[in-house]
Amino acid sequence: MDGKFLGRKLVELRDGMSQAELAEQLGLSREIISYLENGTRQPTLEQLQKLSDYFGCPVVYFYSDQRIARIKSAYRTDNLHGASKDVFEYGKKLLMNLYEMNKLESED
């Protein structure tokens, strides 16, 4: 797997969010985010899943040349806690799944 490709995708998805902010949201260190973006380290499966869940995109997105429409939140989730944050993240996943299903239907 090409770490540089993952890194470019990660920078794109961060979209102005700092490495430190992303690291805090994911429960990782800022250094890990930097290593992943620079391609000097490959993510663990757990880290990949955290990234996928947080950004609402499939894991394979990080290693493909596909472009997906990412649903941007109207607000940051750092002020949400517990069940509220879980509900928000679940809704984001549902919307991404609906988008992907509609895209597949239109290809047929």
GROMACS .gro file of C-alpha atoms in nm:
model
  108
    1MET     CA    1   0.000   0.000   0.000
    2ASP     CA    2   0.121   0.345  -0.087
    3GLY     CA    3   0.149   0.554   0.229
    4LYS     CA    4   0.188   0.873   0.027
    5PHE     CA    5  -0.152   0.813  -0.130
    6LEU     CA    6  -0.311   0.772   0.211
    7GLY     CA    7  -0.133   1.085   0.327
    8ARG     CA    8  -0.267   1.298   0.042
    9LYS     CA    9  -0.619   1.177   0.112
   10LEU     CA   10  -0.582   1.247   0.482
   11VAL     CA   11  -0.461   1.604   0.423
   12GLU     CA   12  -0.753   1.659   0.183
   13LEU     CA   13  -1.006   1.526   0.432
   14ARG     CA   14  -0.868   1.731   0.720
   15ASP     CA   15  -0.970   2.039   0.518
   16GLY     CA   16  -0.818   2.305   0.742
   17MET     CA   17  -0.838   2.106   1.064
   18SER     CA   18  -0.500   2.085   1.232
   19GLN     CA   19  -0.321   1.757   1.285
   20ALA     CA   20  -0.354   1.812   1.660
   21GLU     CA   21  -0.731   1.862   1.635
   22LEU     CA   22  -0.773   1.547   1.429
   23ALA     CA   23  -0.547   1.350   1.662
   24GLU     CA   24  -0.753   1.459   1.963
   25GLN     CA   25  -1.080   1.361   1.792
   26LEU     CA   26  -0.942   1.016   1.711
   27GLY     CA   27  -0.757   0.955   2.036
   28LEU     CA   28  -0.420   0.942   1.858
   29SER     CA   29  -0.105   1.149   1.888
   30ARG     CA   30  -0.033   1.438   1.652
   31GLU     CA   31   0.289   1.258   1.560
   32ILE     CA   32   0.095   0.955   1.431
   33ILE     CA   33  -0.116   1.180   1.208
   34SER     CA   34   0.203   1.344   1.078
   35TYR     CA   35   0.367   1.005   1.009
   36LEU     CA   36   0.059   0.886   0.821
   37GLU     CA   37   0.042   1.204   0.611
   38ASN     CA   38   0.413   1.186   0.527
   39GLY     CA   39   0.394   0.817   0.441
   40THR     CA   40   0.666   0.725   0.687
   41ARG     CA   41   0.433   0.491   0.874
   42GLN     CA   42   0.145   0.269   0.770
   43PRO     CA   43  -0.173   0.286   0.980
   44THR     CA   44  -0.291  -0.006   1.188
   45LEU     CA   45  -0.630  -0.153   1.104
   46GLU     CA   46  -0.769   0.017   1.413
   47GLN     CA   47  -0.633   0.356   1.300
   48LEU     CA   48  -0.774   0.305   0.949
   49GLN     CA   49  -1.114   0.222   1.094
   50LYS     CA   50  -1.105   0.532   1.315
   51LEU     CA   51  -1.023   0.749   1.013
   52SER     CA   52  -1.294   0.584   0.807
   53ASP     CA   53  -1.555   0.628   1.079
   54TYR     CA   54  -1.459   0.986   1.152
   55PHE     CA   55  -1.460   1.103   0.791
   56GLY     CA   56  -1.755   0.885   0.686
   57CYS     CA   57  -1.577   0.717   0.398
   58PRO     CA   58  -1.490   0.353   0.326
   59VAL     CA   59  -1.145   0.229   0.430
   60VAL     CA   60  -1.056   0.154   0.067
   61TYR     CA   61  -1.098   0.523  -0.015
   62PHE     CA   62  -0.759   0.596   0.140
   63TYR     CA   63  -0.584   0.365  -0.107
   64SER     CA   64  -0.785   0.423  -0.423
   65ASP     CA   65  -0.782   0.693  -0.684
   66GLN     CA   66  -1.157   0.730  -0.637
   67ARG     CA   67  -1.300   1.060  -0.537
   68ILE     CA   68  -1.607   1.063  -0.322
   69ALA     CA   69  -1.830   1.344  -0.219
   70ARG     CA   70  -1.763   1.386   0.148
   71ILE     CA   71  -2.050   1.508   0.358
   72LYS     CA   72  -1.921   1.803   0.553
   73SER     CA   73  -2.063   1.871   0.894
   74ALA     CA   74  -2.223   2.208   0.940
   75TYR     CA   75  -2.048   2.230   1.275
   76ARG     CA   76  -1.761   2.067   1.457
   77THR     CA   77  -1.845   1.768   1.671
   78ASP     CA   78  -1.598   1.855   1.946
   79ASN     CA   79  -1.880   2.020   2.145
   80LEU     CA   80  -2.087   1.703   2.130
   81HIS     CA   81  -2.038   1.431   2.386
   82GLY     CA   82  -2.165   1.082   2.458
   83ALA     CA   83  -2.491   0.984   2.292
   84SER     CA   84  -2.525   1.312   2.097
   85LYS     CA   85  -2.192   1.258   1.925
   86ASP     CA   86  -2.275   0.891   1.857
   87VAL     CA   87  -2.608   0.986   1.699
   88PHE     CA   88  -2.442   1.251   1.483
   89GLU     CA   89  -2.171   1.009   1.362
   90TYR     CA   90  -2.431   0.738   1.293
   91GLY     CA   91  -2.638   0.983   1.085
   92LYS     CA   92  -2.330   1.084   0.887
   93LYS     CA   93  -2.258   0.717   0.809
   94LEU     CA   94  -2.618   0.661   0.698
   95LEU     CA   95  -2.600   0.956   0.461
   96MET     CA   96  -2.272   0.835   0.311
   97ASN     CA   97  -2.417   0.486   0.261
   98LEU     CA   98  -2.725   0.633   0.092
   99TYR     CA   99  -2.502   0.841  -0.136
  100GLU     CA  100  -2.294   0.536  -0.232
  101MET     CA  101  -2.607   0.325  -0.296
  102ASN     CA  102  -2.757   0.593  -0.520
  103LYS     CA  103  -2.431   0.621  -0.711
  104LEU     CA  104  -2.424   0.244  -0.769
  105GLU     CA  105  -2.786   0.246  -0.888
  106SER     CA  106  -2.714   0.521  -1.139
  107GLU     CA  107  -2.425   0.318  -1.285
  108ASP     CA  108  -2.659   0.028  -1.376
   0.00000   0.00000   0.00000
